[in-house]
XYZ file of N, CA and C in Angstrom:
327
model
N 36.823 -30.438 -51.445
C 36.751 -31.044 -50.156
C 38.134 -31.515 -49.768
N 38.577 -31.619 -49.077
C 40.033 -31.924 -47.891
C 39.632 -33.125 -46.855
N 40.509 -33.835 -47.510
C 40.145 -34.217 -45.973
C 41.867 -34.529 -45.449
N 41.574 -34.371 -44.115
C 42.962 -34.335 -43.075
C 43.201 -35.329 -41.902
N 43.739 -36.434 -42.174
C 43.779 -37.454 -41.070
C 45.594 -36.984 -40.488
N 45.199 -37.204 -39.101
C 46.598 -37.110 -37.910
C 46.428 -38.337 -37.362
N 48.062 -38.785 -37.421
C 48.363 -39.730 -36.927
C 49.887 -39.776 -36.200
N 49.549 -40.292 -35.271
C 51.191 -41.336 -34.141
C 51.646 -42.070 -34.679
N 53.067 -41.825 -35.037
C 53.883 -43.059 -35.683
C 54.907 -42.742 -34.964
N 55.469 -44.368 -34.126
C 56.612 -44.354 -33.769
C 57.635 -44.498 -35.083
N 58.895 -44.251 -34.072
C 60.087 -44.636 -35.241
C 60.071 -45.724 -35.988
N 60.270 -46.471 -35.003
C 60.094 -48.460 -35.602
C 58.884 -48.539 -36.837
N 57.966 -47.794 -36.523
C 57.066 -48.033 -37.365
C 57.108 -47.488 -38.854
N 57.639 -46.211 -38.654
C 57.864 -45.023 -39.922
C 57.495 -45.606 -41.609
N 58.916 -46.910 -41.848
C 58.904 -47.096 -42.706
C 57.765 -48.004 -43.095
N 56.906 -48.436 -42.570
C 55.641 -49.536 -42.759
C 54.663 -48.211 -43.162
N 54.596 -47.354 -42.412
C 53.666 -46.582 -42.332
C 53.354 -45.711 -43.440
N 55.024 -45.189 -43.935
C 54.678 -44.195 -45.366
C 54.680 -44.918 -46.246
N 55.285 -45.997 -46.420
C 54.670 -47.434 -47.720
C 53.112 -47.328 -47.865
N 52.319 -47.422 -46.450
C 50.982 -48.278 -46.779
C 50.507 -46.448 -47.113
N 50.897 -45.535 -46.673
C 50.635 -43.729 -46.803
C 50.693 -43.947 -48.362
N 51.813 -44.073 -48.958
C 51.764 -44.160 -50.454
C 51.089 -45.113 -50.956
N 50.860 -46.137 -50.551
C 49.725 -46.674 -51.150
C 48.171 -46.066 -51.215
N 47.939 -45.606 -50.003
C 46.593 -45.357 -50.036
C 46.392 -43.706 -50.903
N 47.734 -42.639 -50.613
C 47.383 -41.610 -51.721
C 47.608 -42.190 -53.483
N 47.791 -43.315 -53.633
C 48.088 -44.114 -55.245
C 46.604 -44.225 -55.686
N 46.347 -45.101 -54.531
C 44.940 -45.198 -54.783
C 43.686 -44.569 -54.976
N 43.738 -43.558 -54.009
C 42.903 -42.615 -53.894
C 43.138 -41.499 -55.409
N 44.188 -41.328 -55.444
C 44.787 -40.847 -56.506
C 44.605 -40.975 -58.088
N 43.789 -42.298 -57.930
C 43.741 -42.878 -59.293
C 42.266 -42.823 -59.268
N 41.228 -42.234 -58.130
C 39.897 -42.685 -58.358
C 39.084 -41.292 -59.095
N 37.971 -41.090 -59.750
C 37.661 -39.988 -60.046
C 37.569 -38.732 -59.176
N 37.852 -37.717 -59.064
C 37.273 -36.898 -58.992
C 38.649 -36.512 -57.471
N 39.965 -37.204 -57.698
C 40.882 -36.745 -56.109
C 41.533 -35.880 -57.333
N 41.906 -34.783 -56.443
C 42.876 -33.936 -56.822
C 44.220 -34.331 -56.538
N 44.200 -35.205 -55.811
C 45.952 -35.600 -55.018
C 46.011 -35.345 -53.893
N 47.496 -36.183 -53.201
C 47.447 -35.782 -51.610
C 48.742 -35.557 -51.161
N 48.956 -35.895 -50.204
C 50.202 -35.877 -49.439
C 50.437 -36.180 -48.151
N 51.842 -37.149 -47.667
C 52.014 -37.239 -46.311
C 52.809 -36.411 -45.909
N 52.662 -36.104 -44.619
C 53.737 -34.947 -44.375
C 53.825 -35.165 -42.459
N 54.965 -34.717 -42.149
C 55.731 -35.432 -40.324
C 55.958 -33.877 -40.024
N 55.108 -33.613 -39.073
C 55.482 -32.589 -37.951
C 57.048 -32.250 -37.806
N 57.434 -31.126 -38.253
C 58.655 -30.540 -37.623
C 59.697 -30.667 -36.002
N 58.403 -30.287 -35.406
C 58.578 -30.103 -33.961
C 58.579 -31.561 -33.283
N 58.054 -32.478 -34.053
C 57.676 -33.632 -33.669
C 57.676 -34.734 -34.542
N 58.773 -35.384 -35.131
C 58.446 -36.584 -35.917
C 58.008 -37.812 -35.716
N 56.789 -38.259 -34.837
C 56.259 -38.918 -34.307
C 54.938 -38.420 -34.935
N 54.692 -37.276 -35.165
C 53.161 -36.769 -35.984
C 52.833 -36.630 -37.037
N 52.164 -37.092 -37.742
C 52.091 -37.278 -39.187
C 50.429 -36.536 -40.231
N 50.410 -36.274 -40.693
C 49.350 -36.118 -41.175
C 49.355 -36.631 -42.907
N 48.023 -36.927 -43.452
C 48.063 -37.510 -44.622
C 46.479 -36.615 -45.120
N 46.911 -36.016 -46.312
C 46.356 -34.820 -46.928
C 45.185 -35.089 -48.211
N 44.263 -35.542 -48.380
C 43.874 -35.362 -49.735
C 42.877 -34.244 -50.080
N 42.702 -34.033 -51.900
C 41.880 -33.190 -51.581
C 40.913 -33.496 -53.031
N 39.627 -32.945 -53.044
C 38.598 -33.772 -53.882
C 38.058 -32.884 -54.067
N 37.327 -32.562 -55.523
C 36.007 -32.001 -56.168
C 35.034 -31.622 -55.002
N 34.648 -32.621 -54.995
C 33.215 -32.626 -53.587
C 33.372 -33.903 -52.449
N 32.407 -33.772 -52.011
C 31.869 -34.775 -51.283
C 31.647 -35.966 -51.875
N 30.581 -35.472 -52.652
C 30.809 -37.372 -53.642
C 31.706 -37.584 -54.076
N 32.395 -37.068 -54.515
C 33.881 -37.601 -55.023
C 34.584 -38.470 -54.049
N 34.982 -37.560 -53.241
C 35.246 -38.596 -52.027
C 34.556 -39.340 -51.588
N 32.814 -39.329 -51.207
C 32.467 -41.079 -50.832
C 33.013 -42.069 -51.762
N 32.717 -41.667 -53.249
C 33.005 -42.652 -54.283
C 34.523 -42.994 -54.170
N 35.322 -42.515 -54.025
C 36.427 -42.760 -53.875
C 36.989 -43.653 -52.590
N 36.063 -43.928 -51.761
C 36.170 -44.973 -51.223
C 35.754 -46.101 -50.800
N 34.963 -46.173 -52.301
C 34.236 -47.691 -52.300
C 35.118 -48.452 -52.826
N 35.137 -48.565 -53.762
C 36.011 -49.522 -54.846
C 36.729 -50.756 -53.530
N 36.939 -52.109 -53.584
C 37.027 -53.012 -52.963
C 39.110 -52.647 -52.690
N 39.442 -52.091 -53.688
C 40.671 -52.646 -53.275
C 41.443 -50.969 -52.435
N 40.372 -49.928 -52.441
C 40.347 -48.912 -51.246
C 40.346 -49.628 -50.183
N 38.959 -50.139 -50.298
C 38.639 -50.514 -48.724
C 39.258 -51.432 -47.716
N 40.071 -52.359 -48.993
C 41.429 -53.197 -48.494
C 42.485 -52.432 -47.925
N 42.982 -51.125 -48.665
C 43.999 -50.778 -48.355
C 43.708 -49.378 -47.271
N 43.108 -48.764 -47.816
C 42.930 -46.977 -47.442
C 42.259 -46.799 -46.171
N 40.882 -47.996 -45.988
C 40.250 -48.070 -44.860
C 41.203 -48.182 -43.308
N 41.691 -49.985 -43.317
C 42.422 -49.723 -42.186
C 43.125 -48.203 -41.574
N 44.058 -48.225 -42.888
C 45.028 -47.411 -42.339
C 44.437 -45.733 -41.667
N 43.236 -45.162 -42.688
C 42.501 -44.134 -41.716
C 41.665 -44.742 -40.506
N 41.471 -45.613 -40.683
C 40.816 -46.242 -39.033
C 41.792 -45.878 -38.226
N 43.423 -45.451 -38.260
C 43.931 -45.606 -37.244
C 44.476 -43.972 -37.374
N 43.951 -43.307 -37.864
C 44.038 -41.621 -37.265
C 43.463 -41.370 -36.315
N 43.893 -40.195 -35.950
C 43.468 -39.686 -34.698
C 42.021 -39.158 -34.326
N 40.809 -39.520 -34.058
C 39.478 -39.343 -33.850
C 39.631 -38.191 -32.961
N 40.031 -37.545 -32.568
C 39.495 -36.356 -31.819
C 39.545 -35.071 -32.023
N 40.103 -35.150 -33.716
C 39.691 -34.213 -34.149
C 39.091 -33.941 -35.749
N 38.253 -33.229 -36.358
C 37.413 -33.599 -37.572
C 38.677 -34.157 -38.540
N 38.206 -34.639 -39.543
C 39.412 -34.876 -40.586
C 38.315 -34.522 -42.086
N 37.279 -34.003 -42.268
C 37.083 -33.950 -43.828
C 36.268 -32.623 -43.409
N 37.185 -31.918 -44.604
C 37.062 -29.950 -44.154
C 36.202 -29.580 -45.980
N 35.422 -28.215 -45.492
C 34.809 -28.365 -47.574
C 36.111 -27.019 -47.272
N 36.661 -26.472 -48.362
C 37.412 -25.551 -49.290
C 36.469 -24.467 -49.336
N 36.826 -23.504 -48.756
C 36.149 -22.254 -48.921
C 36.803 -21.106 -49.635
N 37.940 -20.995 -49.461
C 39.387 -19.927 -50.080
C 40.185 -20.721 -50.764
N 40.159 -20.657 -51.420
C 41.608 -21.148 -52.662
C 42.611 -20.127 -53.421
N 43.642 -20.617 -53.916
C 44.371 -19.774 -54.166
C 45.551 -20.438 -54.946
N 45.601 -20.472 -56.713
C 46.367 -20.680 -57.198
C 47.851 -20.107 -56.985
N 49.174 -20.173 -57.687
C 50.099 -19.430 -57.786
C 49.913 -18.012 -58.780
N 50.054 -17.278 -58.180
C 49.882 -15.798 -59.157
C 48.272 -15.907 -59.674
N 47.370 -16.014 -58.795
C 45.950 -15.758 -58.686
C 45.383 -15.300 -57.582
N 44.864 -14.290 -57.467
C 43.257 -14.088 -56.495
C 43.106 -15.054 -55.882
N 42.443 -14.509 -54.776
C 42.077 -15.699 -53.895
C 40.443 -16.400 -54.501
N 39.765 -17.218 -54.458
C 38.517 -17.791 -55.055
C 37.974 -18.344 -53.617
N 36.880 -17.805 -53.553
C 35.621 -17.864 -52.444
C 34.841 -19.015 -53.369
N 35.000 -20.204 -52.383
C 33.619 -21.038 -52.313
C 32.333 -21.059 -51.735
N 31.468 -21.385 -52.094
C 30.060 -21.542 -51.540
C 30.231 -22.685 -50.454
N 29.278 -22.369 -49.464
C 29.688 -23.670 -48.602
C 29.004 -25.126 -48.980
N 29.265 -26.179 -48.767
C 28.919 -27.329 -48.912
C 27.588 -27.185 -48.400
N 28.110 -26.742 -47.342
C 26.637 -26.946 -46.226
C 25.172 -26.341 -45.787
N 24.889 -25.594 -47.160
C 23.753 -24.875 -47.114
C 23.203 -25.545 -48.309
């Protein structure tokens, strides 16, 4: 599972923003079942940001964001992505380095 939050960050803001970014992929990072994440700033646009994780399943990720000191940190800061467009995708194609591509089953059947 993936999930993909977009976000507006002014300049002024930047450095507040990838602090509390690294905090919340630390966290998430440390809970069962995350594969890891990443922040990453639009080319064309460094004002756009996106913050990357990616998880086993679905439960993995609900569980991964219970724990009290997530919901302190990880919550706000995705409260303030961008809602208008989905942010938690399931993995259908994968593709190691020097591997085949691997077809998933969908989540959703």
């Amino acid at each position: 599972m993936l999930l993909v939050c977009r976000f507006r960050v002014s300049p002024s803001d930047e450095a507040a923003f990838t602090t509390r970014a690294a905090r919340a992929l630390e966290l998430l990072a440390a809970r069962p079942g995350c594969r890891g994440g990443e922040a990453g700033r639009a080319i064309e646009d460094p004002a756009q940001w996106v913050l990357t994780v990616r998880f086993d399943s679905v439960d993995a990720y609900r569980r991964a964001l219970g724990p009290f000191e997530v919901r302190e940190h990880v919550h706000p800061l995705l409260a303030e992505a961008d809602t208008t467009t989905e942010a938690t995708y399931e993995s259908l194609v994968t593709v190691a380095p020097g591997a085949a591509p691997t077809h998933h089953p969908s989540l959703l059947s």
